[in-house]
PDB file of C-alpha atoms in Angstrom:
ATOM      1  CA  ASP E   1     -54.247  -8.428 -32.833  1.00  0.00           C
ATOM      2  CA  SER E   2     -57.969  -8.477 -33.695  1.00  0.00           C
ATOM      3  CA  GLY E   3     -58.931  -5.995 -30.989  1.00  0.00           C
ATOM      4  CA  VAL E   4     -61.361  -8.470 -29.388  1.00  0.00           C
ATOM      5  CA  THR E   5     -60.377  -9.287 -25.798  1.00  0.00           C
ATOM      6  CA  GLN E   6     -61.457 -12.433 -23.995  1.00  0.00           C
ATOM      7  CA  THR E   7     -60.861 -13.329 -20.369  1.00  0.00           C
ATOM      8  CA  PRO E   8     -59.823 -15.595 -18.841  1.00  0.00           C
ATOM      9  CA  LYS E   9     -57.586 -17.456 -21.302  1.00  0.00           C
ATOM     10  CA  HIS E  10     -57.888 -20.708 -19.400  1.00  0.00           C
ATOM     11  CA  LEU E  11     -60.475 -21.992 -16.975  1.00  0.00           C
ATOM     12  CA  ILE E  12     -60.464 -25.299 -15.129  1.00  0.00           C
ATOM     13  CA  THR E  13     -63.498 -26.243 -13.085  1.00  0.00           C
ATOM     14  CA  ALA E  14     -65.466 -29.223 -11.859  1.00  0.00           C
ATOM     15  CA  THR E  15     -68.683 -30.744 -13.101  1.00  0.00           C
ATOM     16  CA  GLY E  16     -71.792 -29.047 -11.780  1.00  0.00           C
ATOM     17  CA  GLN E  17     -70.085 -25.690 -11.395  1.00  0.00           C
ATOM     18  CA  ARG E  18     -70.882 -22.353 -13.051  1.00  0.00           C
ATOM     19  CA  VAL E  19     -68.458 -20.076 -14.885  1.00  0.00           C
ATOM     20  CA  THR E  20     -68.572 -16.717 -16.627  1.00  0.00           C
ATOM     21  CA  LEU E  21     -66.594 -15.872 -19.738  1.00  0.00           C
ATOM     22  CA  ARG E  22     -66.055 -12.247 -20.643  1.00  0.00           C
ATOM     23  CA  CYS E  23     -65.606 -10.525 -23.991  1.00  0.00           C
ATOM     24  CA  SER E  24     -64.764  -6.946 -24.931  1.00  0.00           C
ATOM     25  CA  PRO E  25     -65.494  -6.243 -28.608  1.00  0.00           C
ATOM     26  CA  ARG E  26     -63.385  -4.144 -30.947  1.00  0.00           C
ATOM     27  CA  SER E  27     -63.802  -0.437 -30.393  1.00  0.00           C
ATOM     28  CA  GLY E  28     -66.929   0.726 -32.213  1.00  0.00           C
ATOM     29  CA  ASP E  29     -68.322  -2.748 -32.917  1.00  0.00           C
ATOM     30  CA  LEU E  30     -71.959  -3.171 -31.899  1.00  0.00           C
ATOM     31  CA  SER E  31     -72.396  -6.931 -32.411  1.00  0.00           C
ATOM     32  CA  VAL E  32     -70.941  -9.694 -30.286  1.00  0.00           C
ATOM     33  CA  TYR E  33     -71.058 -13.370 -31.219  1.00  0.00           C
ATOM     34  CA  TRP E  34     -70.217 -16.444 -29.166  1.00  0.00           C
ATOM     35  CA  TYR E  35     -68.897 -19.639 -30.727  1.00  0.00           C
ATOM     36  CA  GLN E  36     -67.936 -22.981 -29.260  1.00  0.00           C
ATOM     37  CA  GLN E  37     -65.070 -24.930 -30.834  1.00  0.00           C
ATOM     38  CA  SER E  38     -64.515 -28.587 -30.075  1.00  0.00           C
ATOM     39  CA  LEU E  39     -62.477 -31.170 -31.958  1.00  0.00           C
ATOM     40  CA  ASP E  40     -65.453 -33.108 -33.268  1.00  0.00           C
ATOM     41  CA  GLN E  41     -67.940 -30.256 -33.766  1.00  0.00           C
ATOM     42  CA  GLY E  42     -65.871 -27.506 -35.319  1.00  0.00           C
ATOM     43  CA  LEU E  43     -66.990 -23.913 -34.783  1.00  0.00           C
ATOM     44  CA  GLN E  44     -70.571 -23.900 -33.544  1.00  0.00           C
ATOM     45  CA  PHE E  45     -72.535 -20.661 -33.317  1.00  0.00           C
ATOM     46  CA  LEU E  46     -74.125 -20.099 -29.924  1.00  0.00           C
ATOM     47  CA  ILE E  47     -75.649 -16.635 -29.823  1.00  0.00           C
ATOM     48  CA  GLN E  48     -75.365 -13.073 -31.128  1.00  0.00           C
ATOM     49  CA  TYR E  49     -76.107  -9.748 -29.485  1.00  0.00           C
ATOM     50  CA  TYR E  50     -76.469  -6.440 -31.268  1.00  0.00           C
ATOM     51  CA  ASN E  51     -76.349  -3.216 -29.283  1.00  0.00           C
ATOM     52  CA  GLY E  52     -77.566  -4.947 -26.139  1.00  0.00           C
ATOM     53  CA  GLU E  53     -80.338  -7.015 -27.702  1.00  0.00           C
ATOM     54  CA  GLU E  54     -80.319 -10.698 -28.617  1.00  0.00           C
ATOM     55  CA  ARG E  55     -80.145 -10.885 -32.423  1.00  0.00           C
ATOM     56  CA  ALA E  56     -79.744 -14.550 -33.345  1.00  0.00           C
ATOM     57  CA  LYS E  57     -79.590 -17.847 -31.543  1.00  0.00           C
ATOM     58  CA  GLY E  58     -77.816 -21.022 -32.514  1.00  0.00           C
ATOM     59  CA  ASN E  59     -77.289 -24.325 -30.765  1.00  0.00           C
ATOM     60  CA  ILE E  60     -77.034 -22.850 -27.304  1.00  0.00           C
ATOM     61  CA  LEU E  61     -77.977 -25.120 -24.438  1.00  0.00           C
ATOM     62  CA  GLU E  62     -80.526 -24.002 -21.855  1.00  0.00           C
ATOM     63  CA  ARG E  63     -77.756 -24.251 -19.231  1.00  0.00           C
ATOM     64  CA  PHE E  64     -75.919 -21.483 -21.103  1.00  0.00           C
ATOM     65  CA  SER E  65     -76.926 -17.837 -21.185  1.00  0.00           C
ATOM     66  CA  ALA E  66     -75.376 -14.607 -22.359  1.00  0.00           C
ATOM     67  CA  GLN E  67     -75.907 -10.888 -22.230  1.00  0.00           C
ATOM     68  CA  GLN E  68     -74.448  -7.711 -23.665  1.00  0.00           C
ATOM     69  CA  PHE E  69     -74.068  -4.746 -21.366  1.00  0.00           C
ATOM     70  CA  PRO E  70     -74.523  -1.011 -22.110  1.00  0.00           C
ATOM     71  CA  ASP E  71     -70.756  -0.622 -22.592  1.00  0.00           C
ATOM     72  CA  LEU E  72     -71.091  -3.393 -25.230  1.00  0.00           C
ATOM     73  CA  HIS E  73     -68.989  -5.984 -23.461  1.00  0.00           C
ATOM     74  CA  SER E  74     -70.575  -9.408 -23.233  1.00  0.00           C
ATOM     75  CA  GLU E  75     -70.586 -12.306 -20.822  1.00  0.00           C
ATOM     76  CA  LEU E  76     -71.334 -15.954 -21.477  1.00  0.00           C
ATOM     77  CA  ASN E  77     -72.548 -17.882 -18.447  1.00  0.00           C
ATOM     78  CA  LEU E  78     -72.229 -21.644 -18.383  1.00  0.00           C
ATOM     79  CA  SER E  79     -73.914 -23.518 -15.545  1.00  0.00           C
ATOM     80  CA  SER E  80     -74.315 -27.099 -14.332  1.00  0.00           C
ATOM     81  CA  LEU E  81     -71.171 -27.861 -16.279  1.00  0.00           C
ATOM     82  CA  GLU E  82     -70.634 -31.285 -17.786  1.00  0.00           C
ATOM     83  CA  LEU E  83     -67.495 -32.965 -19.080  1.00  0.00           C
ATOM     84  CA  GLY E  84     -68.750 -32.453 -22.622  1.00  0.00           C
ATOM     85  CA  ASP E  85     -68.736 -28.682 -22.181  1.00  0.00           C
ATOM     86  CA  SER E  86     -64.949 -28.709 -22.281  1.00  0.00           C
ATOM     87  CA  ALA E  87     -64.044 -26.705 -25.370  1.00  0.00           C
ATOM     88  CA  LEU E  88     -62.671 -23.453 -26.682  1.00  0.00           C
ATOM     89  CA  TYR E  89     -65.166 -20.607 -26.469  1.00  0.00           C
ATOM     90  CA  PHE E  90     -64.643 -17.763 -28.894  1.00  0.00           C
ATOM     91  CA  CYS E  91     -66.116 -14.333 -28.944  1.00  0.00           C
ATOM     92  CA  ALA E  92     -66.258 -12.340 -32.160  1.00  0.00           C
ATOM     93  CA  SER E  93     -67.455  -8.842 -32.932  1.00  0.00           C
ATOM     94  CA  SER E  94     -68.608  -6.942 -35.988  1.00  0.00           C
ATOM     95  CA  ALA E  95     -69.519  -3.353 -36.660  1.00  0.00           C
ATOM     96  CA  TRP E  96     -73.169  -3.905 -37.506  1.00  0.00           C
ATOM     97  CA  GLY E  97     -75.972  -6.420 -37.107  1.00  0.00           C
ATOM     98  CA  GLY E  98     -74.661  -9.127 -39.377  1.00  0.00           C
ATOM     99  CA  PRO E  99     -71.402 -10.201 -40.989  1.00  0.00           C
ATOM    100  CA  SER E 100     -70.635  -8.736 -44.398  1.00  0.00           C
ATOM    101  CA  SER E 101     -67.697  -7.368 -46.357  1.00  0.00           C
ATOM    102  CA  ASN E 102     -68.320  -4.039 -44.670  1.00  0.00           C
ATOM    103  CA  SER E 103     -68.816  -5.615 -41.257  1.00  0.00           C
ATOM    104  CA  PRO E 104     -66.676  -8.763 -41.018  1.00  0.00           C
ATOM    105  CA  LEU E 105     -66.384 -10.882 -37.895  1.00  0.00           C
ATOM    106  CA  HIS E 106     -63.191 -10.476 -35.905  1.00  0.00           C
ATOM    107  CA  PHE E 107     -62.418 -13.171 -33.341  1.00  0.00           C
ATOM    108  CA  GLY E 108     -60.709 -13.033 -29.985  1.00  0.00           C
ATOM    109  CA  ASN E 109     -58.180 -15.673 -28.949  1.00  0.00           C
ATOM    110  CA  GLY E 110     -60.712 -17.636 -26.955  1.00  0.00           C
ATOM    111  CA  THR E 111     -61.173 -19.085 -23.499  1.00  0.00           C
ATOM    112  CA  ARG E 112     -60.164 -22.709 -23.059  1.00  0.00           C
ATOM    113  CA  LEU E 113     -62.595 -24.353 -20.635  1.00  0.00           C
ATOM    114  CA  THR E 114     -61.709 -27.658 -19.049  1.00  0.00           C
ATOM    115  CA  VAL E 115     -64.346 -29.405 -16.958  1.00  0.00           C
ATOM    116  CA  THR E 116     -62.998 -32.187 -14.733  1.00  0.00           C
TER     117      THR E 116
ATOM    118  CA  GLY L   1     -80.596 -24.309 -41.912  1.00  0.00           C
ATOM    119  CA  GLU L   2     -77.350 -23.747 -43.755  1.00  0.00           C
ATOM    120  CA  ASN L   3     -74.889 -26.612 -44.121  1.00  0.00           C
ATOM    121  CA  VAL L   4     -71.295 -26.064 -45.233  1.00  0.00           C
ATOM    122  CA  GLU L   5     -69.083 -28.925 -46.377  1.00  0.00           C
ATOM    123  CA  GLN L   6     -65.336 -28.376 -46.654  1.00  0.00           C
ATOM    124  CA  HIS L   7     -62.717 -30.518 -48.402  1.00  0.00           C
ATOM    125  CA  PRO L   8     -60.098 -31.773 -47.964  1.00  0.00           C
ATOM    126  CA  SER L   9     -59.796 -32.132 -44.210  1.00  0.00           C
ATOM    127  CA  THR L  10     -55.997 -32.224 -44.486  1.00  0.00           C
ATOM    128  CA  LEU L  11     -53.722 -30.908 -47.229  1.00  0.00           C
ATOM    129  CA  SER L  12     -49.978 -31.274 -47.459  1.00  0.00           C
ATOM    130  CA  VAL L  13     -47.962 -29.337 -50.065  1.00  0.00           C
ATOM    131  CA  GLN L  14     -44.371 -28.415 -50.797  1.00  0.00           C
ATOM    132  CA  GLU L  15     -43.239 -24.841 -50.360  1.00  0.00           C
ATOM    133  CA  GLY L  16     -43.918 -22.915 -53.547  1.00  0.00           C
ATOM    134  CA  ASP L  17     -46.797 -25.146 -54.652  1.00  0.00           C
ATOM    135  CA  SER L  18     -50.421 -24.024 -54.811  1.00  0.00           C
ATOM    136  CA  ALA L  19     -53.114 -25.121 -52.387  1.00  0.00           C
ATOM    137  CA  VAL L  20     -56.840 -25.296 -53.083  1.00  0.00           C
ATOM    138  CA  ILE L  21     -59.600 -25.773 -50.509  1.00  0.00           C
ATOM    139  CA  LYS L  22     -63.193 -26.262 -51.602  1.00  0.00           C
ATOM    140  CA  CYS L  23     -66.507 -25.667 -49.862  1.00  0.00           C
ATOM    141  CA  THR L  24     -70.115 -26.261 -50.785  1.00  0.00           C
ATOM    142  CA  TYR L  25     -73.151 -24.699 -49.159  1.00  0.00           C
ATOM    143  CA  SER L  26     -76.790 -25.674 -49.102  1.00  0.00           C
ATOM    144  CA  ASP L  27     -78.785 -22.454 -48.709  1.00  0.00           C
ATOM    145  CA  SER L  28     -79.134 -20.551 -51.973  1.00  0.00           C
ATOM    146  CA  ALA L  29     -79.938 -17.427 -49.924  1.00  0.00           C
ATOM    147  CA  SER L  30     -76.384 -17.286 -48.564  1.00  0.00           C
ATOM    148  CA  ASN L  31     -74.775 -14.052 -49.698  1.00  0.00           C
ATOM    149  CA  TYR L  32     -71.470 -13.668 -47.890  1.00  0.00           C
ATOM    150  CA  PHE L  33     -68.548 -16.110 -47.804  1.00  0.00           C
ATOM    151  CA  PRO L  34     -65.514 -15.394 -45.617  1.00  0.00           C
ATOM    152  CA  TRP L  35     -62.389 -17.492 -45.154  1.00  0.00           C
ATOM    153  CA  TYR L  36     -60.536 -17.686 -41.868  1.00  0.00           C
ATOM    154  CA  LYS L  37     -57.065 -18.880 -40.904  1.00  0.00           C
ATOM    155  CA  GLN L  38     -56.526 -20.257 -37.416  1.00  0.00           C
ATOM    156  CA  GLU L  39     -53.069 -20.756 -35.963  1.00  0.00           C
ATOM    157  CA  LEU L  40     -52.388 -22.806 -32.877  1.00  0.00           C
ATOM    158  CA  GLY L  41     -53.559 -21.103 -29.703  1.00  0.00           C
ATOM    159  CA  LYS L  42     -55.237 -18.250 -31.541  1.00  0.00           C
ATOM    160  CA  GLY L  43     -58.664 -17.324 -32.754  1.00  0.00           C
ATOM    161  CA  PRO L  44     -59.711 -17.489 -36.409  1.00  0.00           C
ATOM    162  CA  GLN L  45     -58.369 -14.592 -38.461  1.00  0.00           C
ATOM    163  CA  LEU L  46     -60.214 -13.283 -41.504  1.00  0.00           C
ATOM    164  CA  ILE L  47     -58.006 -13.580 -44.610  1.00  0.00           C
ATOM    165  CA  ILE L  48     -60.408 -12.886 -47.464  1.00  0.00           C
ATOM    166  CA  ASP L  49     -64.137 -12.727 -48.128  1.00  0.00           C
ATOM    167  CA  ILE L  50     -66.471 -12.546 -51.098  1.00  0.00           C
ATOM    168  CA  ARG L  51     -70.029 -11.426 -51.640  1.00  0.00           C
ATOM    169  CA  SER L  52     -72.561 -13.311 -53.718  1.00  0.00           C
ATOM    170  CA  ASN L  53     -72.578 -10.684 -56.475  1.00  0.00           C
ATOM    171  CA  VAL L  54     -68.861 -11.236 -57.142  1.00  0.00           C
ATOM    172  CA  GLY L  55     -67.359 -14.261 -58.874  1.00  0.00           C
ATOM    173  CA  GLU L  56     -63.726 -13.884 -57.874  1.00  0.00           C
ATOM    174  CA  LYS L  57     -61.587 -11.845 -55.527  1.00  0.00           C
ATOM    175  CA  LYS L  58     -57.823 -11.737 -55.178  1.00  0.00           C
ATOM    176  CA  ASP L  59     -55.479 -10.414 -52.520  1.00  0.00           C
ATOM    177  CA  GLN L  60     -51.799 -11.003 -53.286  1.00  0.00           C
ATOM    178  CA  ARG L  61     -51.221 -14.785 -53.058  1.00  0.00           C
ATOM    179  CA  ILE L  62     -54.773 -15.547 -51.963  1.00  0.00           C
ATOM    180  CA  ALA L  63     -57.844 -15.756 -54.171  1.00  0.00           C
ATOM    181  CA  VAL L  64     -61.410 -16.901 -53.681  1.00  0.00           C
ATOM    182  CA  THR L  65     -63.846 -17.998 -56.379  1.00  0.00           C
ATOM    183  CA  LEU L  66     -67.605 -18.386 -56.078  1.00  0.00           C
ATOM    184  CA  ASN L  67     -69.986 -20.385 -58.249  1.00  0.00           C
ATOM    185  CA  LYS L  68     -73.509 -19.490 -57.116  1.00  0.00           C
ATOM    186  CA  THR L  69     -75.190 -21.884 -59.507  1.00  0.00           C
ATOM    187  CA  ALA L  70     -73.268 -24.855 -58.170  1.00  0.00           C
ATOM    188  CA  LYS L  71     -73.244 -23.415 -54.634  1.00  0.00           C
ATOM    189  CA  HIS L  72     -69.565 -23.844 -54.110  1.00  0.00           C
ATOM    190  CA  PHE L  73     -66.616 -21.593 -53.400  1.00  0.00           C
ATOM    191  CA  SER L  74     -62.897 -22.186 -53.215  1.00  0.00           C
ATOM    192  CA  LEU L  75     -59.768 -20.731 -51.651  1.00  0.00           C
ATOM    193  CA  HIS L  76     -56.610 -20.673 -53.716  1.00  0.00           C
ATOM    194  CA  ILE L  77     -53.201 -20.000 -52.186  1.00  0.00           C
ATOM    195  CA  THR L  78     -50.301 -19.646 -54.608  1.00  0.00           C
ATOM    196  CA  GLU L  79     -46.560 -19.829 -53.884  1.00  0.00           C
ATOM    197  CA  THR L  80     -47.212 -21.358 -50.482  1.00  0.00           C
ATOM    198  CA  GLN L  81     -44.822 -20.663 -47.621  1.00  0.00           C
ATOM    199  CA  PRO L  82     -44.285 -22.537 -44.333  1.00  0.00           C
ATOM    200  CA  GLU L  83     -46.038 -19.710 -42.477  1.00  0.00           C
ATOM    201  CA  ASP L  84     -49.203 -20.541 -44.428  1.00  0.00           C
ATOM    202  CA  SER L  85     -49.433 -23.737 -42.359  1.00  0.00           C
ATOM    203  CA  ALA L  86     -52.599 -23.462 -40.257  1.00  0.00           C
ATOM    204  CA  VAL L  87     -56.225 -24.561 -40.143  1.00  0.00           C
ATOM    205  CA  TYR L  88     -58.423 -22.854 -42.722  1.00  0.00           C
ATOM    206  CA  PHE L  89     -62.187 -22.454 -42.362  1.00  0.00           C
ATOM    207  CA  CYS L  90     -64.741 -21.430 -44.924  1.00  0.00           C
ATOM    208  CA  ALA L  91     -68.096 -19.992 -43.869  1.00  0.00           C
ATOM    209  CA  ALA L  92     -71.413 -18.969 -45.382  1.00  0.00           C
ATOM    210  CA  PHE L  93     -73.933 -16.419 -44.160  1.00  0.00           C
ATOM    211  CA  THR L  94     -77.616 -15.895 -44.873  1.00  0.00           C
ATOM    212  CA  SER L  95     -79.035 -12.504 -43.970  1.00  0.00           C
ATOM    213  CA  TYR L  96     -81.653 -13.949 -41.655  1.00  0.00           C
ATOM    214  CA  GLY L  97     -79.470 -16.552 -40.051  1.00  0.00           C
ATOM    215  CA  LYS L  98     -76.001 -17.170 -38.766  1.00  0.00           C
ATOM    216  CA  LEU L  99     -72.476 -17.548 -40.057  1.00  0.00           C
ATOM    217  CA  THR L 100     -72.012 -21.279 -40.553  1.00  0.00           C
ATOM    218  CA  PHE L 101     -68.500 -22.701 -40.714  1.00  0.00           C
ATOM    219  CA  GLY L 102     -67.068 -25.671 -42.538  1.00  0.00           C
ATOM    220  CA  GLN L 103     -65.200 -28.338 -40.583  1.00  0.00           C
ATOM    221  CA  GLY L 104     -61.776 -26.922 -41.388  1.00  0.00           C
ATOM    222  CA  THR L 105     -58.735 -27.920 -43.445  1.00  0.00           C
ATOM    223  CA  ILE L 106     -55.347 -28.511 -41.848  1.00  0.00           C
ATOM    224  CA  LEU L 107     -52.804 -27.144 -44.337  1.00  0.00           C
ATOM    225  CA  THR L 108     -49.170 -28.150 -43.925  1.00  0.00           C
ATOM    226  CA  VAL L 109     -46.526 -26.517 -46.111  1.00  0.00           C
ATOM    227  CA  HIS L 110     -43.244 -28.422 -46.112  1.00  0.00           C
ATOM    228  CA  PRO L 111     -40.027 -26.415 -46.614  1.00  0.00           C
TER     229      PRO L 111
END
C-alpha cells in the first residue's frame, strides 16, 4: 500500500458531463501530481501542486482543472467530457517540491473513468 | 521538453533468466531516473531509482545502470520469477520540469 488514496475507483458518465476525482496524499507529503494513463499515450503528466500552490503544468486540457486544499488533499475536475477522456487517472505524492531519491513519487491505485 | 524512449515494448523470459529493459532520454539536464512496476489494476510502484551522479545501483535482484554521456539507463532483473511479470516504466526528471515516463515494457516470466 503506497499510502496514496484515490476515490472513486471507477466512474462511468456521459459525454458533456463533469466529474471530480479526489486524492489524499501520503501522510506528510506536500506535493500532489496528477497523471493520465491511456493505452496509446502511456503515463501523461497533467499537473503538480506543492503545499497548495500550482508547481508545474503538463498537457492538461483547458476543460480540466485541479486544486490542492489546506489539508493537502487534491481534486481533479474534468468537464465537458468527451469519449477520448476515458482513461485511468492517477494521483501521486512526494514529500517535497520535486521527485528525487529523497522524495520519490508514490502512486495511488487510480480512478478508472469511462465516458459513454 | 524531455523525451524518454523505452525498449523493448514486450519481453518474454523463462523463470530464472535475466531481463533487461533499456531507456534513452533527450534532456541532458535530467538528474533523476526512477523505475516503476505496475501490476494489473494497481498504480505504478517505485522499485528502484538512480541519481545522475551515480553510475549503478543494486537492490537484491534488481539493478539500474546509467550512462550520462550516452543518455541511456537500463533496468536489470536477475533470477526472474513469475511474480516479476508486470509492466515496467522508466522515467526521467529535470529539476525545472516534470517526471516524463517511457511507454512501458510488458514483462512476462514463464514458469
